[in-house]
CSV table of C-alpha atoms and ligand atoms in Angstrom, one decimal:
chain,number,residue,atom,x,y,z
A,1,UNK,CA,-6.6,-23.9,3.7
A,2,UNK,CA,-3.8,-20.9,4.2
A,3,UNK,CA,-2.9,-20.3,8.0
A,4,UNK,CA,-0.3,-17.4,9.0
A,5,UNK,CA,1.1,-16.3,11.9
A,6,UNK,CA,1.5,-12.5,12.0
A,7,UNK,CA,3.7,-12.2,15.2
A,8,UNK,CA,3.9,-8.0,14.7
A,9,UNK,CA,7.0,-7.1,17.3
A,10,UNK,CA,6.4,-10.0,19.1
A,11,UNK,CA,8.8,-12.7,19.8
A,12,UNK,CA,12.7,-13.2,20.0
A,13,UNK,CA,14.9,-15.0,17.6
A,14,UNK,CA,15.0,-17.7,20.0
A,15,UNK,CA,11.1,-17.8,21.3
A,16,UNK,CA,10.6,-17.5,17.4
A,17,UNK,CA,13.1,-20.9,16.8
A,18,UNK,CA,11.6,-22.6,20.0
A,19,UNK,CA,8.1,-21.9,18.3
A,20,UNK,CA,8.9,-22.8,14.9
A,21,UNK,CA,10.6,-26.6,16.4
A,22,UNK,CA,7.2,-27.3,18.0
A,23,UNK,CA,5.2,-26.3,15.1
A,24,UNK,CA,6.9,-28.4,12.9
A,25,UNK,CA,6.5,-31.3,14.8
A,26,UNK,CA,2.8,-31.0,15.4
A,27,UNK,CA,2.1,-30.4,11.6
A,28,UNK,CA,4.6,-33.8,11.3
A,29,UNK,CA,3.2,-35.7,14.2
A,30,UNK,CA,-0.5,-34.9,12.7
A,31,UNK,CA,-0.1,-34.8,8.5
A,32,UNK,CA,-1.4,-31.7,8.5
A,33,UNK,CA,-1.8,-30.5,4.9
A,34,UNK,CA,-2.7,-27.0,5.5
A,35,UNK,CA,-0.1,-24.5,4.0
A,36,UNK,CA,1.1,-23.1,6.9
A,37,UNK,CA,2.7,-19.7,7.4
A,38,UNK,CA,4.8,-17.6,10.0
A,39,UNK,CA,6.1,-13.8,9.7
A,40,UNK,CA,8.0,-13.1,12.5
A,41,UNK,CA,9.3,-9.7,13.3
A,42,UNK,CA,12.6,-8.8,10.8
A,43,UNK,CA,15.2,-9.5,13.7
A,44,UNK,CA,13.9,-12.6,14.5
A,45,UNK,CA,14.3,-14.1,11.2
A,46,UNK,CA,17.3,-16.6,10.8
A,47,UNK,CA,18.2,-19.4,8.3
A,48,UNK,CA,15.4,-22.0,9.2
A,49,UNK,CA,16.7,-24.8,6.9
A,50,UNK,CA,16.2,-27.4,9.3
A,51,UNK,CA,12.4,-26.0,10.3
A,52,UNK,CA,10.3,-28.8,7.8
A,53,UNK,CA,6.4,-27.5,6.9
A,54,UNK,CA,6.0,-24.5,7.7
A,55,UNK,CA,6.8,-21.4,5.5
A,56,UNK,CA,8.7,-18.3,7.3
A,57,UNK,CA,8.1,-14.8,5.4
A,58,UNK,CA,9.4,-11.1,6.5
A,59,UNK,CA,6.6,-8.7,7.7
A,60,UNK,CA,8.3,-6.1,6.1
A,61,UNK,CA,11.3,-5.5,3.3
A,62,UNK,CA,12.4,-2.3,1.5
A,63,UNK,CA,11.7,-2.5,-2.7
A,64,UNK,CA,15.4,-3.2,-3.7
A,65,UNK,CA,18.3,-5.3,-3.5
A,66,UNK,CA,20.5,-2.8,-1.1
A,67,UNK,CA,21.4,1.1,-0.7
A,68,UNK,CA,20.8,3.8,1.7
A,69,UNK,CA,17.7,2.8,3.3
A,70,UNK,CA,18.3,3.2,7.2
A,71,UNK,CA,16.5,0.6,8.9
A,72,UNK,CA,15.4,-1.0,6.7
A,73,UNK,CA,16.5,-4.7,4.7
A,74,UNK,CA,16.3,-5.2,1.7
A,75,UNK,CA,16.5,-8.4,-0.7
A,76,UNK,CA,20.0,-9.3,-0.8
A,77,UNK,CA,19.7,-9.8,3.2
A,78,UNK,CA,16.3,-12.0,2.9
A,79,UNK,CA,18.3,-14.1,0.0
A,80,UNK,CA,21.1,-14.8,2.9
A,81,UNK,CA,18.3,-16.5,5.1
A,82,UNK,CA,16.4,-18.0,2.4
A,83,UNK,CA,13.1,-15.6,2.7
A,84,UNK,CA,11.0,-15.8,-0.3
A,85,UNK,CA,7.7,-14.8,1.3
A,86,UNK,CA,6.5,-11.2,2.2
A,87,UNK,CA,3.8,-9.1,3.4
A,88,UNK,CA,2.8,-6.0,2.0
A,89,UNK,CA,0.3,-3.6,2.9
A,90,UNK,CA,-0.9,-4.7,6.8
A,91,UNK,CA,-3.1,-1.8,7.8
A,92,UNK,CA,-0.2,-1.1,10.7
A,93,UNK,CA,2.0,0.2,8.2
A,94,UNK,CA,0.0,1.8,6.2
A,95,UNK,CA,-1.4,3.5,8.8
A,96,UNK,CA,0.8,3.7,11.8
A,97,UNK,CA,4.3,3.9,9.0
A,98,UNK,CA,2.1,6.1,6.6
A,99,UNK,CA,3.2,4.0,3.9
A,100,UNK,CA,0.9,4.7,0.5
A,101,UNK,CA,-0.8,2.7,-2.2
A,102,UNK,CA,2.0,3.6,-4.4
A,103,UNK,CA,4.8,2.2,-2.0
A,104,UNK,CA,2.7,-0.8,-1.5
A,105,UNK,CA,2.1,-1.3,-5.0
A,106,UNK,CA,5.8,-0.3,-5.8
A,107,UNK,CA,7.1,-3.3,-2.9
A,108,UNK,CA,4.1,-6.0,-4.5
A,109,UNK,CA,6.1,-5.3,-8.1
A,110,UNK,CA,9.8,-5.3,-6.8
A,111,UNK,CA,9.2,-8.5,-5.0
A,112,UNK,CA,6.7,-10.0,-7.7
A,113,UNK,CA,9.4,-9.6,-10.0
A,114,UNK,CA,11.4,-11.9,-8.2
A,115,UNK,CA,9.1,-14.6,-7.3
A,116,UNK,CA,8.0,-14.1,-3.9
A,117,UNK,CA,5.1,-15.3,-2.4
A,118,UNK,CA,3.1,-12.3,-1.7
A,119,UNK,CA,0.4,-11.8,1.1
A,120,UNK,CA,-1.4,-8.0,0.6
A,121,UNK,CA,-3.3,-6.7,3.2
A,122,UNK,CA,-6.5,-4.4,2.6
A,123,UNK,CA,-8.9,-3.5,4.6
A,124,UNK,CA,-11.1,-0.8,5.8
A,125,UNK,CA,-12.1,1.6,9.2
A,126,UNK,CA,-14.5,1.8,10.9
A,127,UNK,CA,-15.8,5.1,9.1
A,128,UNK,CA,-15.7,3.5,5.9
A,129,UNK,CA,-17.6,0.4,7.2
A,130,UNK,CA,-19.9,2.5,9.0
A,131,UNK,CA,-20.8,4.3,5.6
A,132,UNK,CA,-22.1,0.7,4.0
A,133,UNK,CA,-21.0,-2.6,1.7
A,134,UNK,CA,-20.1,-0.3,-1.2
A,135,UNK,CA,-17.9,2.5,0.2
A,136,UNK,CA,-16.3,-0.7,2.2
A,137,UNK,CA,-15.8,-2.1,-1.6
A,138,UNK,CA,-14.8,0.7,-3.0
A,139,UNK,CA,-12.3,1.2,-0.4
A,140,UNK,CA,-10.6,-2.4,-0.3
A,141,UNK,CA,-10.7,-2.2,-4.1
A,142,UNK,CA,-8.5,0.9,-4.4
A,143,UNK,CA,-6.2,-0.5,-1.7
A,144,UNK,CA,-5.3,-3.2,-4.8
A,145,UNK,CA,-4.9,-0.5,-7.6
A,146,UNK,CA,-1.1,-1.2,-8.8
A,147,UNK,CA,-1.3,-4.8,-7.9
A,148,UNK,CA,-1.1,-6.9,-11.0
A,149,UNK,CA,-4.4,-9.5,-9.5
A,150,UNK,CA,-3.2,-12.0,-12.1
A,151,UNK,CA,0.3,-12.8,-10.6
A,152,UNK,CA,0.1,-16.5,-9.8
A,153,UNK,CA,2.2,-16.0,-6.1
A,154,UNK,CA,-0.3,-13.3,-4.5
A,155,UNK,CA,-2.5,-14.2,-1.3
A,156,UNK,CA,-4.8,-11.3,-0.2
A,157,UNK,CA,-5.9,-11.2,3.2
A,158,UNK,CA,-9.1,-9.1,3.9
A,159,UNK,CA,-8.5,-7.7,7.2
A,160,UNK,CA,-10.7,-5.0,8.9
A,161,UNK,CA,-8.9,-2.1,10.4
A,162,UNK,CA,-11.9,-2.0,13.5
A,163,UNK,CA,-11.7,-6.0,14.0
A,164,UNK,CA,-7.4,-5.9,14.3
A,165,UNK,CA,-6.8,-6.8,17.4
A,166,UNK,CA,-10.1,-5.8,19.5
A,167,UNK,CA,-11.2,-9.1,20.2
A,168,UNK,CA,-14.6,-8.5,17.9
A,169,UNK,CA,-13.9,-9.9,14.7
A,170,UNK,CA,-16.3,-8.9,11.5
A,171,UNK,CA,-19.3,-10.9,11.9
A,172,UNK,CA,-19.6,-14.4,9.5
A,173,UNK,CA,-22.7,-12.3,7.2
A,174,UNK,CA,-20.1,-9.3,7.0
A,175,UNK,CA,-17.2,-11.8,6.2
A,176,UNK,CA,-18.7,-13.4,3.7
A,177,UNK,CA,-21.1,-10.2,1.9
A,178,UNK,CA,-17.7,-8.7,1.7
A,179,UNK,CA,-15.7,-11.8,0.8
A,180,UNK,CA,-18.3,-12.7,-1.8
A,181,UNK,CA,-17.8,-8.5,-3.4
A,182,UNK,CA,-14.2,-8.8,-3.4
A,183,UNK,CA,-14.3,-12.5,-4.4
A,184,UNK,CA,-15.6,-11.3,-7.8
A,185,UNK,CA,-12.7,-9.1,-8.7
A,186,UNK,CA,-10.1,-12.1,-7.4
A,187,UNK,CA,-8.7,-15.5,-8.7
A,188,UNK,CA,-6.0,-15.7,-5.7
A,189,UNK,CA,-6.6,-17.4,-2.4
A,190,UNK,CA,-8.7,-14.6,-0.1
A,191,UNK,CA,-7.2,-14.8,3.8
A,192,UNK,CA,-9.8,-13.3,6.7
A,193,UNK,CA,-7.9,-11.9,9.5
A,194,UNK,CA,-8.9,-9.8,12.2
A,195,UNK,CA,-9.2,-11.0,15.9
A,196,UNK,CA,-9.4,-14.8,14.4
A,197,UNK,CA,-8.9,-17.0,17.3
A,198,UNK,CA,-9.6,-20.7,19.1
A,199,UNK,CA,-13.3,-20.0,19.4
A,200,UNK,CA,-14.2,-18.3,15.9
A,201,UNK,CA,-11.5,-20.1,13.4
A,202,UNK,CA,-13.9,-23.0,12.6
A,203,UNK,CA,-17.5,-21.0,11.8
A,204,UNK,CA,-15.0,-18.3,10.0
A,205,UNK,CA,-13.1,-21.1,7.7
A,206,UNK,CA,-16.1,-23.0,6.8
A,207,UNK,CA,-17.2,-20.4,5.0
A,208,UNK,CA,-17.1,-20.6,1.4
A,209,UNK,CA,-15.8,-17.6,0.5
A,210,UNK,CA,-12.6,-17.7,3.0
A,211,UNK,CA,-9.7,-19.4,2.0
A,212,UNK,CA,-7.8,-19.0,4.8
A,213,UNK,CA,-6.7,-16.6,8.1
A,214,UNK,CA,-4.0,-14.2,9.0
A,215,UNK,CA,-3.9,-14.5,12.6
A,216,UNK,CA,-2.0,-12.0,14.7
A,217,UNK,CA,-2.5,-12.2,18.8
A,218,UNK,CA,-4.4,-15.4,19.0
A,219,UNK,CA,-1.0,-17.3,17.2
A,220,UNK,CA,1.7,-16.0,19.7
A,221,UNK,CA,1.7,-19.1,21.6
A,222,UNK,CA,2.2,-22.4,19.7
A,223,UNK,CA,-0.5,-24.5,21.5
A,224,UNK,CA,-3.2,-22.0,20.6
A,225,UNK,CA,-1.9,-21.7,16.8
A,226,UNK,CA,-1.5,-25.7,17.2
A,227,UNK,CA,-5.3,-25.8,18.2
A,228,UNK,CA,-7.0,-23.6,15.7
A,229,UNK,CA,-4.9,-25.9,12.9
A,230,UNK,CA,-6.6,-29.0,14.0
A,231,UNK,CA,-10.2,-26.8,14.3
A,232,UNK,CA,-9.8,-26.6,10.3
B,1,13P,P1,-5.3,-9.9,15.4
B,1,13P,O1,-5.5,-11.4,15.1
B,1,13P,O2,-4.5,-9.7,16.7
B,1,13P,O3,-6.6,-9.2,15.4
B,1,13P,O4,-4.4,-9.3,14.3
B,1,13P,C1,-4.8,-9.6,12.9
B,1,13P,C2,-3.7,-9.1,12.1
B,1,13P,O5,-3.4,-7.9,12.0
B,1,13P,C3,-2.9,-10.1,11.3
B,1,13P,O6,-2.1,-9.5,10.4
């Protein structure tokens, strides 16, 4: 199973090391042999060379090495710290950043060309969802158009627009109907995420069709994200 954190703008550079010390241990103290993941936001990352089982990504990175991109990094700055993991295409940027499918798709080939380990987000609204399984398809499908499905690194997480953060994740028959559709287009690992937490992780991951959960509110403190690892 693949388990990632999604912190958004949450956490410090220190909460974020303080977290990252007592996840490791547990995943130690416990063998845990889940691949385990944790984006925190960009100015918490850091050099975690000492930080043993657990995987630290960017939520974020611009599609080249360096230049004139105001607020933003790009790969020569991950390289410094050692970053080789990145999520591209979270609903929040697509839709609160505007970013488009060809961004997305032009940041999935910029970093795919140099090896990363790529988690990419689709997912629909509530207006698509409301207007059945096949416009929901249809929509999640073109949200991969540009994305080479064959690259060996890539993780997709499915995650509804309506079920981020509301507390009412999709229900198991509409995880796995749409799981099952997209599933069929896919080799890579397919990650559920969307309100995920201590009291759905298990019926969610036991699901056939689920390889995994991005997890944003219900990871922020390390007991909880602790717990729903040894629910799996
Ligand atoms: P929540 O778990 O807070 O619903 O967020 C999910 C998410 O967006 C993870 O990327």
């Amino acid at each position: 199973m693949i388990l990632a954190a999604n912190f958004k703008t949450n956490h410090t550079r220190k909460s974020t090391r303080h977290y990252l010390e007592r996840l490791s241990n547990f995943l130690f103290e416990t063998s845990c042999e889940h691949d385990i993941f944790l984006f925190p936001p960009p100015l918490a990352l850091d050099f975690f060379d000492d930080i043993g089982g657990v995987c630290v990504g960017t939520q974020n990175a611009y599609p080249a090495p360096s230049g004139a991109f105001t607020g933003e990094a790009g790969s020569e700055q991950l390289e410094e710290l050692a970053i080789q993991t990145i999520l591209i295409g979270h609903s929040e940027r697509r839709g609160i950043l505007g970013e488009s499918q060809a961004f997305c798709a032009e940041k999935f080939r910029y970093y795919a060309s140099l090896g990363y380990t790529i988690f990419y987000c689709i997912g629909e609204s509530l207006e698509v969802r409301r207007a059945g399984i096949e416009a929901t398809i249809r929509h999640n499908l073109s949200q991969l158009e540009g994305i080479d499905l064959s690259y060996p690194k890539l993780i997709i997480a499915y995650e509804p627009i309506w079920a981020i953060g509301t507390g009412v994740s999709a229900s198991l028959e509409q995880i796995q109907e749409t799981h099952a559709a997209l599933k069929a287009h896919l080799s890579c690992p397919l990650l559920y995420g969307g309100s995920v937490n201590l009291s759905n992780i298990a019926e969610i991951l036991a699901l056939p069709e689920v390889d995994g959960a991005l997890i944003g509110s219900a990871s922020l403190k390390v007991e909880d994200f602790c717990q729903m690892i040894q629910k799996i």
